[in-house]
Amino acid sequence: MNDKVLIISILSLLGIGILAVFFIAVPWLVNYALPNWKESLLDSGIVIIAVALFVYGFYMNTKMH
């Protein structure tokens, strides 16, 4: 893989991450104090599972190369 492709792929991943933070994580944190605790607990679980899967995938990717 040459340097140009690596830089483009890293910048695109960073761009997707920034968009995910702005459109998913920020509204989730702002509306966290909902009166419906079961719904907020389910949302928290989904976010925790997604973060755990991302970390596991990143770990497995670094271990393969």
Coordinates of N, CA and C in Angstrom, one line a residue:
M1 N 0.9 -1.2 0.0 CA 0.0 0.0 0.0 C 0.9 1.2 0.0
N2 N 0.6 2.1 -0.9 CA 1.5 3.3 -1.0 C 1.0 4.4 0.0
D3 N 1.7 5.4 0.2 CA 1.4 6.4 1.2 C 0.2 7.2 0.9
K4 N -0.1 7.5 -0.4 CA -1.3 8.2 -0.8 C -2.6 7.5 -0.4
V5 N -2.6 6.2 -0.6 CA -3.8 5.4 -0.3 C -4.0 5.3 1.2
L6 N -2.9 5.2 1.9 CA -2.9 5.1 3.4 C -3.4 6.4 4.0
I7 N -3.0 7.5 3.5 CA -3.4 8.8 4.0 C -4.9 9.1 3.7
I8 N -5.3 8.7 2.5 CA -6.7 8.9 2.2 C -7.6 8.0 3.0
S9 N -7.2 6.8 3.2 CA -8.0 5.9 4.1 C -8.1 6.3 5.5
I10 N -7.0 6.8 6.1 CA -7.0 7.3 7.4 C -7.8 8.5 7.6
L11 N -7.7 9.4 6.6 CA -8.6 10.7 6.7 C -10.0 10.4 6.5
S12 N -10.4 9.4 5.7 CA -11.8 9.0 5.5 C -12.3 8.4 6.8
L13 N -11.5 7.5 7.4 CA -12.0 6.9 8.7 C -12.2 8.0 9.8
L14 N -11.3 9.0 9.8 CA -11.4 10.0 10.8 C -12.6 10.9 10.5
G15 N -12.9 11.1 9.2 CA -14.1 11.9 8.8 C -15.4 11.2 9.2
I16 N -15.4 9.8 9.0 CA -16.6 9.1 9.4 C -16.8 9.1 10.9
G17 N -15.7 9.0 11.6 CA -15.7 9.0 13.1 C -16.2 10.4 13.6
I18 N -15.8 11.5 13.0 CA -16.3 12.8 13.4 C -17.8 12.9 13.2
L19 N -18.2 12.5 12.0 CA -19.7 12.5 11.7 C -20.4 11.6 12.7
A20 N -19.9 10.5 13.1 CA -20.6 9.6 14.0 C -20.7 10.3 15.4
V21 N -19.7 11.0 15.8 CA -19.7 11.7 17.1 C -20.7 12.8 17.0
F22 N -20.8 13.6 16.0 CA -21.7 14.7 15.9 C -23.2 14.2 15.8
F23 N -23.4 13.2 15.0 CA -24.8 12.8 14.8 C -25.3 11.7 15.7
I24 N -24.5 11.0 16.4 CA -24.9 9.9 17.3 C -24.6 10.1 18.7
A25 N -23.3 10.4 19.0 CA -22.9 10.5 20.4 C -23.4 11.7 21.1
V26 N -23.3 12.9 20.4 CA -23.7 14.1 21.1 C -25.2 14.2 21.4
P27 N -26.1 13.8 20.5 CA -27.5 13.8 20.9 C -27.8 12.7 22.0
W28 N -27.1 11.6 21.9 CA -27.3 10.6 22.9 C -26.9 11.1 24.3
L29 N -25.8 11.9 24.4 CA -25.4 12.4 25.7 C -26.3 13.6 26.2
V30 N -26.8 14.4 25.2 CA -27.6 15.5 25.6 C -28.9 15.0 26.1
N31 N -29.5 14.0 25.5 CA -30.8 13.5 26.0 C -30.7 12.3 26.9
Y32 N -29.6 12.2 27.7 CA -29.4 11.1 28.6 C -30.3 11.1 29.8
A33 N -30.7 12.2 30.3 CA -31.5 12.3 31.5 C -33.0 12.2 31.1
L34 N -33.4 11.1 30.5 CA -34.8 10.8 30.1 C -35.5 10.2 31.3
P35 N -36.8 10.5 31.4 CA -37.6 9.8 32.5 C -37.7 8.3 32.3
N36 N -37.6 7.9 31.0 CA -37.8 6.5 30.7 C -36.4 5.8 30.9
W37 N -36.2 5.2 32.0 CA -34.9 4.6 32.3 C -34.6 3.3 31.5
K38 N -35.7 2.6 31.2 CA -35.5 1.3 30.4 C -35.0 1.7 29.0
E39 N -35.5 2.7 28.4 CA -35.1 3.1 27.1 C -33.6 3.6 27.1
S40 N -33.3 4.4 28.1 CA -31.9 4.9 28.2 C -30.9 3.8 28.5
L41 N -31.3 2.8 29.3 CA -30.5 1.7 29.5 C -30.2 0.9 28.3
L42 N -31.2 0.7 27.5 CA -31.1 0.0 26.2 C -30.2 0.8 25.3
D43 N -30.3 2.1 25.2 CA -29.5 2.9 24.3 C -28.0 2.8 24.8
S44 N -27.8 2.9 26.1 CA -26.5 2.8 26.7 C -25.8 1.4 26.3
G45 N -26.6 0.4 26.4 CA -26.1 -1.0 26.1 C -25.7 -1.1 24.7
I46 N -26.5 -0.5 23.8 CA -26.2 -0.6 22.3 C -24.9 0.2 22.1
V47 N -24.7 1.3 22.7 CA -23.5 2.1 22.5 C -22.3 1.4 23.0
I48 N -22.4 0.8 24.2 CA -21.3 0.1 24.8 C -20.9 -1.1 23.9
I49 N -21.9 -1.9 23.4 CA -21.6 -3.0 22.5 C -20.9 -2.5 21.2
A50 N -21.4 -1.4 20.7 CA -20.8 -0.9 19.4 C -19.3 -0.5 19.7
V51 N -19.1 0.2 20.8 CA -17.7 0.6 21.1 C -16.8 -0.7 21.4
A52 N -17.4 -1.7 22.1 CA -16.6 -2.9 22.3 C -16.3 -3.6 21.0
L53 N -17.2 -3.7 20.1 CA -17.0 -4.3 18.8 C -15.9 -3.6 18.0
F54 N -16.0 -2.3 18.0 CA -15.0 -1.5 17.3 C -13.6 -1.7 17.9
V55 N -13.5 -1.7 19.2 CA -12.2 -1.9 19.8 C -11.7 -3.3 19.5
Y56 N -12.5 -4.3 19.6 CA -12.1 -5.7 19.3 C -11.7 -5.8 17.8
G57 N -12.4 -5.2 16.9 CA -12.0 -5.2 15.5 C -10.7 -4.5 15.2
F58 N -10.5 -3.4 15.9 CA -9.2 -2.7 15.8 C -8.1 -3.5 16.3
Y59 N -8.3 -4.2 17.4 CA -7.3 -5.1 18.0 C -7.0 -6.2 17.1
M60 N -8.0 -6.9 16.5 CA -7.7 -8.0 15.6 C -7.1 -7.6 14.4
N61 N -7.4 -6.4 13.9 CA -6.7 -5.8 12.7 C -5.2 -5.6 12.9
T62 N -4.9 -5.0 14.1 CA -3.5 -4.8 14.4 C -2.7 -6.1 14.6
K63 N -3.4 -7.1 15.1 CA -2.8 -8.4 15.4 C -2.5 -9.2 14.1
M64 N -3.4 -9.0 13.1 CA -3.2 -9.7 11.8 C -2.0 -9.2 11.0
H65 N -1.7 -7.9 11.2 CA -0.6 -7.3 10.4 C 0.6 -7.2 11.2

